[in-house]
């Protein structure tokens, strides 16, 4: 089934962009070189408008179709940032910045969306407007949220948004998607249990925060087992349990617990947070201790809208011949913020049999470029047909 011929022609050029970005990874919002490179290329392609500094270092390009009777505006989004990992690929174009690496393939995402922008600027074979969105700080900085908070959706009147991530383990250039909750909300907590410290031989004169915190850890297991509908997904993991003292004969004053709560549904997320707070504070109170709870709402659940997901799958089938049902992912994805503001869909494109993302030997597979670029281009052309 057809990838667009133009992308077979452009593949080596797009690959060269990808490898250049790979050599110069930048973290979080510090995507200065990458953002400048993106903006320069968008201008060279003849985009109608290129705006830098959206969401600090984000870049937005506008491409108007040959017709604009539909009034439709579609946002296509890629991420640009790298990870704080020491690269171990041994590639001749490996990172020249020690401790920074494109280990999630955002170099490939940026290059593929640039390739699509070049094609769409050349052909403009659609009735409406394409807005290409290049965001910083996907890896933990909430760059997508910062772009939304900057008024991006309203400023360009974006009506729908689409995103893509490469996925190791899926055949290269194949697609997978799912409707509804897809990537998890990744909330994090720090709880301090304060009791009354003292001599380990005189527990009756103390309020033991270690015993209290142990009961808290066990009580939290009932969120998944007794509160949330068993057909839904929730993970509550206490990942750190630290007392103030290492001594054999001291009951400490405080214990600090840390961990994460992951959910795939907005209501389950709220339910889990509510139960978390009630279990922690009431269990602590039952033992005479106090609990100080910091529950941080990190990335929300990434929810694919039904209509746009069906459309995105149909486009993927046209490009690759098939589109699989994607697995649920308990990792987070910052595109969730854009999908909270507008309907849209996020798809996975196969990266072949490579190391997993975030691994020091991972590399984006340039063979995925024609399929990825074709999907972007077809999203614009099929969603806003020229008629
Ligand atoms: Zn990542
Ligand atoms: Zn990523």
XYZ file of N, CA and C and ligand atoms in Angstrom, residues 83 104 106 138-139 165 358, ligand 1:
22
model
N 16.783 13.540 26.001
C 16.771 13.024 27.373
C 18.163 13.127 27.999
N 14.420 9.095 22.696
C 12.982 8.827 22.573
C 12.532 9.033 21.122
N 12.571 11.817 19.356
C 11.950 13.103 19.017
C 12.697 13.772 17.855
N 8.853 17.785 26.195
C 7.869 16.704 26.363
C 8.264 15.804 27.520
N 9.583 15.644 27.700
C 10.099 14.700 28.694
C 10.080 15.304 30.097
N 4.048 8.915 17.741
C 5.270 8.490 18.411
C 5.772 7.202 17.774
N 14.207 5.452 25.581
C 14.847 5.816 26.850
C 16.026 4.884 27.186
Zn 10.255 9.670 26.096
